Amino acid sequence: MSSKTDSPAVRILPEDVANKIAAGEVVERPASVVKELLENALDAGATRIAVRVVAAGRRLIEVTDNGHGMSEQNALLAIERHATSKIRSATDLEGVRTMGFRGEALASIASVSRFVLTTRRAKDDAGTRIRIDGGVLRDVEQIGTSPGTKVSVNRLYFNTPVRAKFLKGITTELGHCIDAVQRHALAREGVGFQFFHNDKILLDIPEHASLRERVALIWGLSYVKDMVEVNGERAGFRIRGIVGTPALTRSQRSHQFFFMNERPVINRSLQYGLDDGFRGLITIGRHPVGVILMETHPRLVDVNIHPAKREIRFRDERAARDAVRDVVRASLAAISTPPQAVPAPPPDPTLWEETPTRGHEPAPAAQPPASVQAAPPLTPAAAPIPPASTTVSARPAAPQPPAPVTNGTSPAAYTPPAAPPAPARPAQTEMSGVLPPRPVAEDDDDGAPGAVYTAIDEIDEAPLQLFDTYLLVPGGDRLLIIDQHALHERLNYDSLVQELQDRGYASQQLVVPMVLEVAPSQVKVVESNLKLFAQVGIEIEPFGGNTFQVTAICHLYDEKLVRDAVYRILDELSQGDLFDKERLQSDILRLATRACKASVRGGDRLTPEERRALVDGFRRLRPPYTCPHGRPIITEITLRQVEKSFRRIQ
Ligand code: ADP
Ligand code: MG
């Protein structure tokens, strides 16, 4: 610092310095360049946009569009700071509909790269090429080129080495670049997008692809099968989009995308609105997935609060939130009334000509046909009860209308458990000898009681079944309430794990290898996880381009479920979720075996034998008392609570 008396003179910064400072805000990383150039192309009315990056954008970022192009004069203006064709005055800001409007991006980008702008309007005979090196204009030429604009950004940050140092590895930066393209590609029906990395095409979205098809191309077909369209109008907002059924949730908001007047945006109210729409339908701690496209009068939104224009503010935040909630809710209600109505029309088959099987699979994952559900459990060894009823299908753990129960006929379907529960007494006494007789420990696992439950009273009658869903079991000074589905699922799951431990992953060669087509952005992910999959009994081999084939699977897996399981796990892997062998094992068992499907469900009326077998199974359980998906199996009401309610005690 200089001395106090010597107050620094105020100066206007030279243009190139100002540009570099602005670049700090606008050009955080290669993906920011991709985003800005894409937005310019969209603002120019392009219907086809190709993005090419080399070395994750450090060497080259090139965006080519077929938009309206620029005259030479405009092109020269466009690279000046605060030069924009999109607004003229501050009042225009209020009604801005274009992606850009600050007129900073090109100048900023050109100040930190070797920059080439090539552009031509359809009506001009020749185009213009402008070269700028680190903010210094090198030359302007007339050249022959096709209508539209191409911006090439070479050697980003070549003159600001400090910024270059802050860049992350190739995979991370590339991931951000793909993300930037995907985000726009999701919402812009009518615009085709291609993304190349080092000449390899990673994303190819045709112009005419619908929202559903776009989601399928980006997140994978297995994903989109469990999604439904939303549509509606509330409080001045037109809302449409596509959301996952409650069967398809995430632990994070990684798969929630909101667009306001076609701009990808982040806004709390919209996120909460989506959550609100699913309230009561999905487990706490999980988030719905979806793409929500909103349109409203630009005056109701302020987009000018964030340098990258990602965050927005509404005139009335509450109204926006409620609008999303109401539209989502209404659309979900429309599908959940008739159980089979999850309408997942197969996407346009012409988009997937080479792999017709994936495009035509009729049954969404959550809705296996009744015949599949009626199949006997995969490993009867330890599954106490085969499915008692075929009338209830896999569905969200949601407030369901009491399902019809065809109990009269179910005893025929019931065969006593092959192995354990029948002579369960010895096992039980053994256990209670080992474990303390009383709940002992507390556990904070999402509300699931963490105690060790061994104090289940010996009673002669079968446990009572409540609402065709819960089993009531007295246990010392408390009443235990068991969720029959969660419990059965857990028992089936445990027996699969046991079998794996005993027999290992005995993989069986598939007669016909299963071809997997993955999203282009996932090819790398598959390649780098082949070993991990093999370790859990799924052998995958490259099969050219973005296809792979599964050649062998563990004997416990259901061939029909493996494909979906792999797709789902890939989705999570490509979102950056980390999988180790344990996690992969438990996920695959959960997804690729029938542990869940073969289990009794909420709403199934159970015979006394079935109830007894379940409770016997429960006695053998170790904490945590949760199903493989993490839902609690048991809750309790203590005598103390009851006595308090009746004011017998304080
Ligand atoms: P902004 O997008 O905020 O206006 P930019 O610096 O990104 O600022 O772009 C400056 C101007 O250059 C734009 O207003 C537009 O007129 C013109 N421009 C930029 N990219 C393109 C393009 N791909 N096609 C046509 N015109 C473009
Ligand atoms: Mg712009």
XYZ file of C-alpha atoms and ligand atoms in Angstrom:
678
model
C 0.000 0.000 0.000
C 1.221 3.518 -0.723
C 1.176 6.216 1.907
C -2.134 7.745 2.975
C -1.544 11.192 1.599
C -0.822 9.807 -1.790
C -4.399 8.974 -2.791
C -4.529 6.940 -5.978
C -5.750 8.653 -9.086
C -8.985 7.425 -10.596
C -8.533 6.139 -14.119
C -10.667 4.535 -16.703
C -9.260 1.102 -17.334
C -7.880 0.437 -20.773
C -10.349 -1.585 -22.803
C -8.255 -4.760 -22.856
C -7.891 -4.786 -19.070
C -11.611 -4.270 -18.616
C -12.244 -7.148 -20.970
C -9.990 -9.447 -19.039
C -11.768 -8.578 -15.830
C -15.123 -9.226 -17.428
C -13.701 -12.485 -18.739
C -13.122 -13.486 -15.146
C -16.865 -13.365 -14.612
C -18.063 -14.712 -17.895
C -15.358 -17.180 -18.817
C -14.851 -19.273 -15.750
C -13.872 -22.407 -17.652
C -14.155 -23.914 -21.140
C -17.756 -24.864 -20.470
C -18.624 -21.177 -19.942
C -17.360 -20.452 -23.442
C -19.447 -23.300 -24.792
C -22.467 -21.913 -23.007
C -22.029 -18.345 -24.239
C -21.406 -19.379 -27.843
C -24.345 -21.758 -27.806
C -26.591 -19.041 -26.505
C -25.458 -16.689 -29.212
C -26.229 -19.326 -31.824
C -29.674 -19.872 -30.340
C -30.307 -16.127 -30.235
C -29.355 -16.038 -33.912
C -32.206 -18.421 -34.666
C -30.023 -21.420 -35.512
C -31.722 -24.774 -36.018
C -28.501 -26.751 -36.132
C -25.578 -26.218 -33.849
C -22.355 -28.190 -33.731
C -19.943 -27.864 -30.847
C -16.446 -29.229 -31.202
C -13.887 -29.242 -28.437
C -10.323 -30.497 -28.450
C -8.604 -31.437 -25.209
C -11.761 -30.671 -23.263
C -11.798 -27.150 -24.652
C -8.301 -26.091 -23.636
C -7.044 -26.329 -27.160
C -10.108 -25.523 -29.129
C -13.763 -24.743 -28.688
C -15.623 -24.275 -31.920
C -19.309 -23.576 -32.304
C -20.854 -23.570 -35.755
C -24.431 -22.531 -36.365
C -26.811 -21.995 -39.256
C -28.307 -18.854 -37.750
C -28.757 -15.454 -39.359
C -25.099 -14.509 -39.386
C -23.715 -10.974 -39.329
C -22.673 -8.301 -41.762
C -19.037 -7.283 -41.646
C -19.943 -4.091 -39.874
C -21.964 -5.888 -37.214
C -19.325 -8.525 -36.751
C -16.789 -5.825 -35.984
C -19.167 -4.250 -33.525
C -20.045 -7.560 -31.927
C -16.544 -8.050 -30.615
C -16.557 -4.724 -28.815
C -17.438 -4.734 -25.181
C -21.059 -3.849 -24.373
C -21.926 -4.314 -28.006
C -25.215 -6.110 -28.347
C -27.976 -6.212 -30.880
C -30.396 -7.493 -28.296
C -31.333 -4.516 -26.158
C -31.153 -0.806 -26.715
C -32.041 0.729 -23.391
C -32.380 -0.144 -19.757
C -36.132 -0.526 -20.121
C -35.609 -3.246 -22.717
C -33.955 -5.245 -19.969
C -37.334 -5.902 -18.418
C -38.719 -7.673 -21.391
C -35.615 -9.458 -22.551
C -36.304 -12.764 -24.259
C -32.916 -13.567 -25.716
C -30.266 -15.601 -23.926
C -27.683 -12.857 -24.142
C -28.069 -9.113 -23.706
C -24.991 -7.789 -21.930
C -22.787 -7.704 -24.960
C -19.793 -8.954 -23.027
C -19.252 -12.520 -24.004
C -17.459 -12.219 -27.341
C -15.194 -9.409 -26.156
C -14.332 -11.279 -22.991
C -13.653 -14.572 -24.735
C -11.561 -12.886 -27.424
C -9.443 -11.231 -24.751
C -8.263 -14.536 -23.292
C -7.821 -16.672 -26.402
C -6.826 -16.748 -30.028
C -10.217 -16.050 -31.430
C -11.602 -16.400 -34.943
C -15.099 -15.318 -35.916
C -16.361 -16.364 -39.326
C -19.806 -15.277 -40.333
C -22.058 -14.703 -43.321
C -25.619 -13.627 -43.817
C -27.538 -15.684 -46.371
C -28.138 -12.607 -48.514
C -24.466 -11.606 -48.748
C -22.158 -13.007 -51.390
C -19.163 -13.264 -49.148
C -18.556 -13.757 -45.480
C -16.270 -12.052 -42.985
C -13.459 -13.487 -40.944
C -12.072 -11.644 -37.968
C -9.033 -12.758 -36.008
C -8.249 -11.511 -32.539
C -5.319 -12.592 -30.396
C -5.643 -11.956 -26.690
C -7.942 -9.015 -27.315
C -5.826 -7.523 -30.114
C -7.477 -7.303 -33.531
C -5.207 -9.063 -36.052
C -7.075 -9.004 -39.325
C -10.434 -8.764 -41.029
C -10.956 -10.568 -44.333
C -13.695 -11.304 -46.781
C -13.973 -15.006 -47.412
C -16.256 -17.581 -48.919
C -18.226 -19.489 -46.294
C -21.695 -20.938 -45.815
C -24.401 -18.840 -44.173
C -24.295 -18.764 -40.410
C -21.552 -18.234 -37.899
C -18.543 -20.140 -36.677
C -16.606 -19.055 -33.621
C -13.289 -20.755 -32.929
C -11.675 -20.242 -29.573
C -8.092 -21.541 -29.639
C -5.800 -21.875 -26.643
C -8.116 -20.483 -24.050
C -6.246 -18.602 -21.304
C -2.986 -18.666 -23.276
C -2.279 -15.151 -22.014
C -3.586 -15.621 -18.478
C -1.557 -18.577 -17.221
C -2.905 -18.241 -13.715
C -6.413 -18.969 -14.905
C -5.164 -21.886 -16.967
C -3.710 -23.375 -13.824
C -7.103 -23.437 -12.172
C -8.565 -25.711 -14.781
C -9.422 -29.211 -13.636
C -8.593 -32.435 -15.429
C -9.777 -33.315 -18.901
C -12.644 -35.495 -17.697
C -14.033 -32.831 -15.406
C -13.801 -29.989 -17.903
C -15.179 -32.174 -20.667
C -18.032 -33.188 -18.391
C -18.916 -29.528 -17.849
C -18.812 -28.874 -21.593
C -21.147 -31.774 -22.373
C -23.379 -30.615 -19.576
C -23.659 -27.150 -21.051
C -24.718 -28.605 -24.393
C -27.097 -31.141 -22.903
C -28.813 -28.539 -20.821
C -29.804 -26.500 -23.861
C -30.385 -29.574 -25.987
C -32.964 -30.815 -23.508
C -35.225 -27.857 -23.819
C -34.821 -26.662 -27.392
C -37.168 -28.707 -29.462
C -36.652 -27.658 -33.052
C -32.892 -27.286 -32.717
C -30.421 -30.054 -33.499
C -27.251 -30.361 -31.435
C -24.029 -32.205 -32.032
C -21.104 -32.414 -29.710
C -17.666 -33.652 -30.744
C -14.663 -34.245 -28.579
C -11.418 -34.763 -30.499
C -13.482 -35.721 -33.567
C -15.490 -38.313 -31.693
C -19.187 -37.556 -31.664
C -20.555 -37.739 -28.141
C -23.997 -36.303 -28.584
C -26.244 -36.170 -31.591
C -29.713 -34.786 -31.127
C -31.779 -34.396 -34.264
C -33.643 -31.182 -34.857
C -37.045 -32.822 -34.779
C -36.518 -34.860 -31.585
C -39.270 -34.377 -29.022
C -38.616 -33.613 -25.377
C -39.064 -37.290 -24.502
C -36.650 -38.335 -27.217
C -34.154 -35.749 -26.093
C -34.295 -37.048 -22.563
C -33.836 -40.585 -23.899
C -30.799 -39.594 -25.934
C -29.225 -37.761 -23.048
C -30.122 -39.810 -19.991
C -30.836 -43.112 -21.690
C -33.897 -44.994 -22.730
C -34.158 -46.976 -19.542
C -34.676 -43.682 -17.812
C -37.327 -42.212 -19.954
C -39.472 -45.308 -19.687
C -40.341 -44.282 -16.166
C -41.233 -40.724 -17.044
C -44.502 -39.017 -17.757
C -45.427 -35.773 -19.421
C -46.706 -32.823 -17.430
C -48.714 -30.053 -18.916
C -50.837 -27.206 -17.669
C -51.310 -23.539 -17.047
C -51.465 -21.706 -13.714
C -51.178 -18.116 -12.587
C -49.783 -16.857 -15.861
C -47.284 -19.693 -16.230
C -47.472 -22.188 -19.060
C -45.792 -25.303 -17.827
C -44.907 -28.444 -19.673
C -42.246 -31.023 -19.314
C -41.533 -34.551 -18.320
C -41.012 -35.963 -14.838
C -40.021 -39.322 -13.414
C -42.734 -41.411 -11.845
C -42.264 -41.763 -8.107
C -40.367 -44.973 -8.844
C -37.557 -42.918 -10.345
C -35.958 -40.659 -7.779
C -32.516 -39.376 -6.890
C -30.823 -38.552 -3.633
C -29.787 -35.249 -5.157
C -31.289 -32.697 -7.458
C -28.881 -33.711 -10.201
C -31.672 -34.639 -12.568
C -33.904 -31.612 -12.191
C -33.819 -29.086 -14.979
C -35.860 -25.932 -15.161
C -36.205 -23.612 -18.098
C -37.826 -20.229 -18.083
C -38.696 -18.887 -21.504
C -36.185 -21.413 -22.860
C -33.372 -20.269 -20.618
C -31.935 -22.905 -18.274
C -32.376 -21.495 -14.804
C -31.791 -22.221 -11.168
C -34.424 -21.121 -8.737
C -35.358 -22.420 -5.316
C -39.068 -21.846 -5.702
C -39.188 -24.027 -8.775
C -37.259 -26.813 -7.050
C -39.560 -26.694 -4.055
C -42.573 -26.591 -6.327
C -41.468 -29.822 -7.960
C -40.894 -31.428 -4.550
C -44.323 -30.213 -3.439
C -45.878 -31.873 -6.440
C -44.477 -35.225 -5.310
C -45.144 -34.759 -1.621
C -46.358 -37.985 -0.082
C -45.425 -39.973 -3.145
C -41.726 -40.396 -2.584
C -39.599 -41.161 0.406
C -38.105 -38.366 2.421
C -34.583 -37.542 1.317
C -35.252 -38.472 -2.286
C -35.913 -35.961 -5.037
C -38.037 -36.270 -8.115
C -36.369 -36.056 -11.504
C -37.634 -34.063 -14.408
C -37.408 -31.375 -17.005
C -39.791 -28.483 -16.539
C -40.231 -25.928 -19.306
C -42.017 -22.761 -18.272
C -43.186 -19.811 -20.263
C -44.390 -16.555 -18.861
C -44.332 -12.891 -19.630
C -40.710 -11.763 -19.341
C -41.788 -8.958 -17.056
C -42.678 -11.472 -14.345
C -39.077 -12.683 -14.130
C -35.793 -10.937 -13.494
C -32.900 -12.695 -15.215
C -30.375 -9.965 -14.665
C -29.217 -10.957 -11.196
C -26.340 -13.305 -11.994
C -23.318 -12.856 -14.284
C -24.008 -16.097 -16.120
C -27.753 -15.367 -15.997
C -28.459 -18.762 -14.494
C -30.325 -17.599 -11.433
C -33.609 -15.831 -11.784
C -36.075 -14.116 -9.521
C -39.819 -14.027 -9.868
C -42.064 -11.102 -9.161
C -44.037 -13.566 -7.073
C -41.958 -16.534 -5.963
C -44.840 -18.233 -4.195
C -47.019 -18.138 -7.285
C -44.271 -19.770 -9.350
C -43.758 -22.497 -6.770
C -47.449 -23.273 -6.467
C -47.879 -23.272 -10.208
C -45.248 -25.979 -10.614
C -46.719 -27.974 -7.757
C -50.253 -27.845 -9.101
C -49.377 -28.756 -12.655
C -47.108 -31.618 -11.598
C -49.653 -32.924 -9.152
C -52.462 -32.831 -11.639
C -50.393 -34.671 -14.208
C -49.349 -37.331 -11.698
C -52.915 -37.786 -10.497
C -53.951 -38.473 -14.037
C -51.563 -41.404 -14.258
C -51.835 -42.904 -10.821
C -55.566 -43.582 -10.732
C -55.580 -46.576 -13.015
C -52.607 -48.654 -11.912
C -51.297 -49.566 -15.359
C -51.553 -46.090 -16.737
C -47.937 -44.989 -16.579
C -47.984 -43.872 -20.181
C -44.545 -44.281 -21.599
C -45.167 -44.423 -25.294
C -42.075 -45.769 -26.979
C -40.100 -42.905 -28.443
C -40.071 -42.422 -32.158
C -38.517 -45.666 -33.385
C -36.904 -43.952 -36.324
C -34.443 -42.431 -33.909
C -33.133 -45.807 -32.895
C -33.197 -47.749 -36.079
C -30.241 -49.911 -35.212
C -31.579 -51.091 -31.898
C -35.268 -51.601 -32.305
C -35.587 -53.724 -29.195
C -34.845 -50.837 -26.890
C -37.212 -48.509 -28.565
C -40.062 -50.940 -28.546
C -39.995 -52.438 -25.141
C -43.529 -51.783 -24.079
C -43.416 -52.264 -20.346
C -41.972 -49.509 -18.227
C -39.641 -50.863 -15.574
C -42.015 -50.169 -12.756
C -44.851 -52.070 -14.345
C -43.906 -55.624 -15.060
C -46.694 -57.559 -16.652
C -48.734 -59.619 -14.238
C -47.340 -62.839 -15.600
C -43.857 -61.781 -14.625
C -44.862 -60.903 -11.126
C -46.657 -64.150 -10.668
C -43.470 -66.052 -11.323
C -42.165 -67.869 -8.310
C -39.398 -66.190 -6.387
C -36.020 -66.648 -7.907
C -34.483 -68.209 -4.859
C -37.177 -69.979 -2.928
C -34.449 -71.119 -0.589
C -35.003 -68.385 1.900
C -37.948 -66.513 0.558
C -40.606 -67.330 3.071
C -43.535 -66.498 0.862
C -44.148 -66.417 -2.796
C -46.233 -63.521 -4.040
C -49.688 -63.970 -2.684
C -51.493 -61.771 -5.092
C -50.953 -60.757 -8.655
C -53.363 -57.896 -8.632
C -51.106 -55.274 -7.159
C -48.300 -54.074 -9.308
C -45.023 -52.497 -8.471
C -45.744 -48.937 -7.648
C -44.584 -46.006 -5.644
C -44.530 -46.363 -1.929
C -47.355 -43.947 -1.926
C -50.709 -43.523 -0.367
C -52.392 -46.074 -2.520
C -56.038 -46.778 -2.584
C -56.526 -50.105 -0.821
C -55.745 -52.559 -3.543
C -58.208 -55.198 -4.524
C -57.327 -58.442 -2.857
C -58.142 -61.749 -4.424
C -57.605 -63.656 -1.308
C -59.990 -66.472 -2.006
C -57.619 -68.019 -4.484
C -54.268 -67.163 -3.051
C -53.825 -70.188 -0.771
C -53.415 -72.233 -3.911
C -50.453 -70.089 -4.816
C -48.991 -70.482 -1.424
C -46.424 -73.143 -0.842
C -44.831 -73.400 2.551
C -41.329 -72.007 2.628
C -38.812 -74.484 1.350
C -36.219 -74.064 4.019
C -35.931 -71.922 7.080
C -38.964 -70.436 8.703
C -41.038 -73.542 9.323
C -38.937 -74.939 12.126
C -38.054 -71.478 13.225
C -38.250 -72.038 16.927
C -34.705 -73.271 17.488
C -33.250 -70.425 15.505
C -35.263 -67.985 17.505
C -34.315 -69.283 20.905
C -30.739 -69.388 19.805
C -30.941 -65.733 18.871
C -32.633 -64.590 22.009
C -29.936 -66.328 23.942
C -27.334 -64.252 22.189
C -28.993 -60.893 21.987
C -30.316 -58.729 24.747
C -34.021 -59.218 25.264
C -34.877 -55.564 24.970
C -34.344 -52.861 22.392
C -30.892 -51.604 23.146
C -29.579 -49.046 20.757
C -30.723 -45.858 19.170
C -29.968 -45.165 15.562
C -30.511 -42.080 13.515
C -31.142 -43.803 10.220
C -34.028 -41.882 8.686
C -36.486 -42.479 11.428
C -36.079 -46.227 11.428
C -36.020 -47.543 14.904
C -32.502 -48.657 15.544
C -33.141 -51.032 18.384
C -32.404 -54.721 18.215
C -35.766 -56.366 18.232
C -35.782 -59.754 19.768
C -38.539 -59.388 22.275
C -41.314 -60.681 20.140
C -43.845 -62.461 22.260
C -44.512 -66.089 21.623
C -48.129 -66.145 20.675
C -50.201 -68.985 19.398
C -52.331 -67.039 16.988
C -50.910 -65.670 13.770
C -50.005 -61.989 13.983
C -52.798 -59.601 13.111
C -52.689 -57.950 9.737
C -53.740 -54.313 9.632
C -54.954 -52.573 6.453
C -53.643 -55.568 4.485
C -50.221 -54.007 4.826
C -48.903 -54.129 8.388
C -48.350 -56.941 10.814
C -49.015 -56.265 14.480
C -46.833 -58.121 16.912
C -46.814 -57.685 20.679
C -43.337 -57.543 22.138
C -42.983 -57.124 25.871
C -44.089 -53.616 26.717
C -44.683 -52.486 23.151
C -46.635 -53.129 20.041
C -44.440 -53.695 17.007
C -45.811 -52.678 13.628
C -44.100 -54.308 10.681
C -44.392 -53.268 7.048
C -44.966 -56.598 5.315
C -43.545 -55.577 1.968
C -40.439 -53.929 3.344
C -39.780 -56.947 5.533
C -40.291 -59.523 2.823
C -38.101 -57.601 0.459
C -35.345 -57.487 3.020
C -35.621 -61.220 3.725
C -35.433 -62.051 0.052
C -32.538 -59.704 -0.353
C -30.633 -61.151 2.592
C -31.037 -64.636 1.236
C -29.624 -63.542 -2.107
C -26.635 -62.018 -0.391
C -26.210 -65.228 1.568
C -26.331 -67.280 -1.561
C -23.751 -65.073 -3.207
C -21.497 -65.507 -0.224
C -21.900 -69.268 -0.361
C -21.668 -69.811 -4.060
C -19.944 -66.697 -5.331
C -20.715 -65.041 -8.625
C -21.222 -68.082 -10.748
C -21.590 -66.281 -14.047
C -23.402 -68.017 -16.805
C -22.720 -67.382 -20.423
C -25.785 -65.919 -22.124
C -27.009 -67.887 -25.111
C -27.664 -64.658 -26.945
C -25.467 -61.820 -25.737
C -27.434 -58.764 -24.747
C -26.593 -55.648 -26.709
C -26.513 -52.409 -24.738
C -26.595 -49.104 -26.483
C -25.492 -46.326 -24.202
C -25.662 -42.578 -24.491
C -22.530 -41.330 -26.267
C -21.505 -39.429 -23.180
C -21.523 -42.706 -21.261
C -19.153 -44.708 -23.441
C -16.149 -43.705 -21.346
C -18.024 -44.471 -18.170
C -18.767 -48.022 -19.302
C -15.250 -48.585 -20.534
C -13.711 -47.584 -17.274
C -16.063 -49.713 -15.207
C -15.929 -53.012 -17.090
C -13.840 -54.575 -14.338
C -16.155 -53.436 -11.606
C -19.162 -54.910 -13.373
C -17.296 -58.167 -13.907
C -16.596 -58.322 -10.198
C -20.288 -58.395 -9.480
C -21.121 -60.934 -12.114
C -21.945 -58.873 -15.180
C -19.522 -59.371 -18.016
C -19.593 -56.577 -20.545
C -17.521 -56.285 -23.697
C -17.147 -53.422 -26.162
C -19.178 -54.025 -29.279
C -18.221 -51.051 -31.407
C -19.171 -47.395 -31.233
C -21.447 -46.721 -28.316
C -22.651 -50.304 -28.061
C -21.532 -52.991 -25.676
C -22.611 -56.525 -25.124
C -23.299 -58.383 -21.951
C -21.947 -61.880 -22.472
C -22.448 -63.486 -19.087
C -24.373 -62.757 -15.925
C -24.481 -64.169 -12.436
C -26.935 -67.042 -12.033
C -28.975 -65.070 -9.524
C -29.807 -62.239 -11.864
C -32.840 -62.051 -13.986
C -31.800 -61.532 -17.559
C -34.754 -59.265 -18.212
C -33.790 -56.954 -15.391
C -30.069 -56.775 -16.017
C -30.341 -54.340 -18.884
C -32.300 -51.814 -16.871
C -30.069 -52.298 -13.881
C -26.961 -51.575 -15.895
C -28.522 -48.511 -17.503
C -29.557 -47.124 -14.163
C -26.189 -47.653 -12.619
C -24.530 -46.028 -15.613
C -26.753 -43.017 -15.165
C -25.583 -42.651 -11.615
C -21.981 -43.278 -12.552
C -22.104 -40.613 -15.205
C -23.564 -38.171 -12.724
C -20.328 -38.636 -10.836
C -21.708 -40.980 -8.183
C -18.962 -43.174 -6.833
C -19.445 -46.885 -6.803
C -17.271 -49.351 -5.026
C -17.790 -53.059 -5.233
C -20.101 -53.168 -2.215
C -22.374 -50.441 -3.437
C -22.509 -51.918 -6.906
C -23.269 -55.326 -5.469
C -26.145 -54.114 -3.383
C -27.524 -51.985 -6.191
C -27.391 -54.799 -8.678
C -28.991 -57.248 -6.303
C -31.708 -54.740 -5.711
C -32.239 -54.017 -9.385
C -31.332 -57.179 -11.235
C -32.884 -59.835 -9.042
C -36.470 -60.387 -8.175
C -35.988 -59.692 -4.498
C -38.480 -56.886 -4.754
C -40.822 -58.163 -7.396
C -41.212 -61.522 -5.692
C -42.162 -59.941 -2.407
C -45.615 -59.547 -0.963
C -46.855 -56.023 -1.291
C -48.731 -53.514 0.734
C -52.369 -54.317 0.122
C -51.890 -58.069 -0.182
C -54.053 -59.949 2.299
C -51.879 -62.651 3.836
C -52.856 -66.061 5.165
C -52.062 -66.822 8.788
C -49.177 -69.057 7.657
C -47.718 -66.307 5.559
C -47.913 -63.856 8.427
C -46.273 -66.283 10.788
C -43.519 -67.035 8.304
C -42.786 -63.347 7.903
C -42.590 -62.700 11.616
C -40.326 -65.726 12.012
C -38.168 -64.251 9.323
C -38.129 -60.972 11.205
C -36.759 -62.635 14.314
C -33.693 -63.641 12.347
C -33.013 -60.129 11.090
C -30.143 -58.003 12.201
C -30.309 -54.229 12.274
C -30.615 -51.941 10.494
C -34.271 -52.728 10.136
C -34.683 -51.351 6.676
C -35.583 -52.740 3.307
C -32.927 -52.778 0.576
C -34.105 -49.340 -0.514
C -33.620 -47.903 2.936
C -37.219 -47.694 4.071
C -37.927 -48.727 7.651
C -39.379 -52.178 8.230
C -40.676 -51.647 11.711
C -42.067 -49.045 14.005
C -43.536 -49.373 17.451
C -45.968 -48.002 19.966
C -44.876 -48.427 23.552
C -47.132 -49.225 26.462
C -45.894 -45.993 27.991
C -47.165 -44.014 25.023
C -50.528 -45.737 25.266
C -50.785 -45.129 28.990
C -49.873 -41.505 28.495
C -52.605 -41.126 25.918
C -55.116 -42.446 28.395
C -53.667 -40.254 31.123
C -52.873 -43.245 33.266
C -49.413 -41.817 33.705
C -47.849 -38.419 33.176
P -24.838 -10.609 -26.221
O -25.144 -12.014 -26.594
O -25.001 -10.372 -24.763
O -25.537 -9.609 -27.061
P -22.205 -11.227 -27.165
O -20.879 -10.621 -26.889
O -22.385 -12.650 -26.814
O -23.279 -10.349 -26.438
O -22.542 -11.026 -28.678
C -22.548 -9.715 -29.222
C -23.420 -9.602 -30.433
O -22.862 -10.345 -31.498
C -24.814 -10.173 -30.260
O -25.695 -9.218 -29.708
C -25.184 -10.556 -31.686
O -25.731 -9.471 -32.355
C -23.867 -10.889 -32.323
N -23.610 -12.345 -32.386
C -22.849 -13.059 -31.536
N -22.828 -14.370 -31.882
C -23.597 -14.484 -32.980
C -23.984 -15.588 -33.834
N -23.569 -16.853 -33.572
N -24.791 -15.325 -34.897
C -25.217 -14.070 -35.134
N -24.897 -12.999 -34.373
C -24.099 -13.185 -33.315
Mg -24.079 -13.632 -25.985
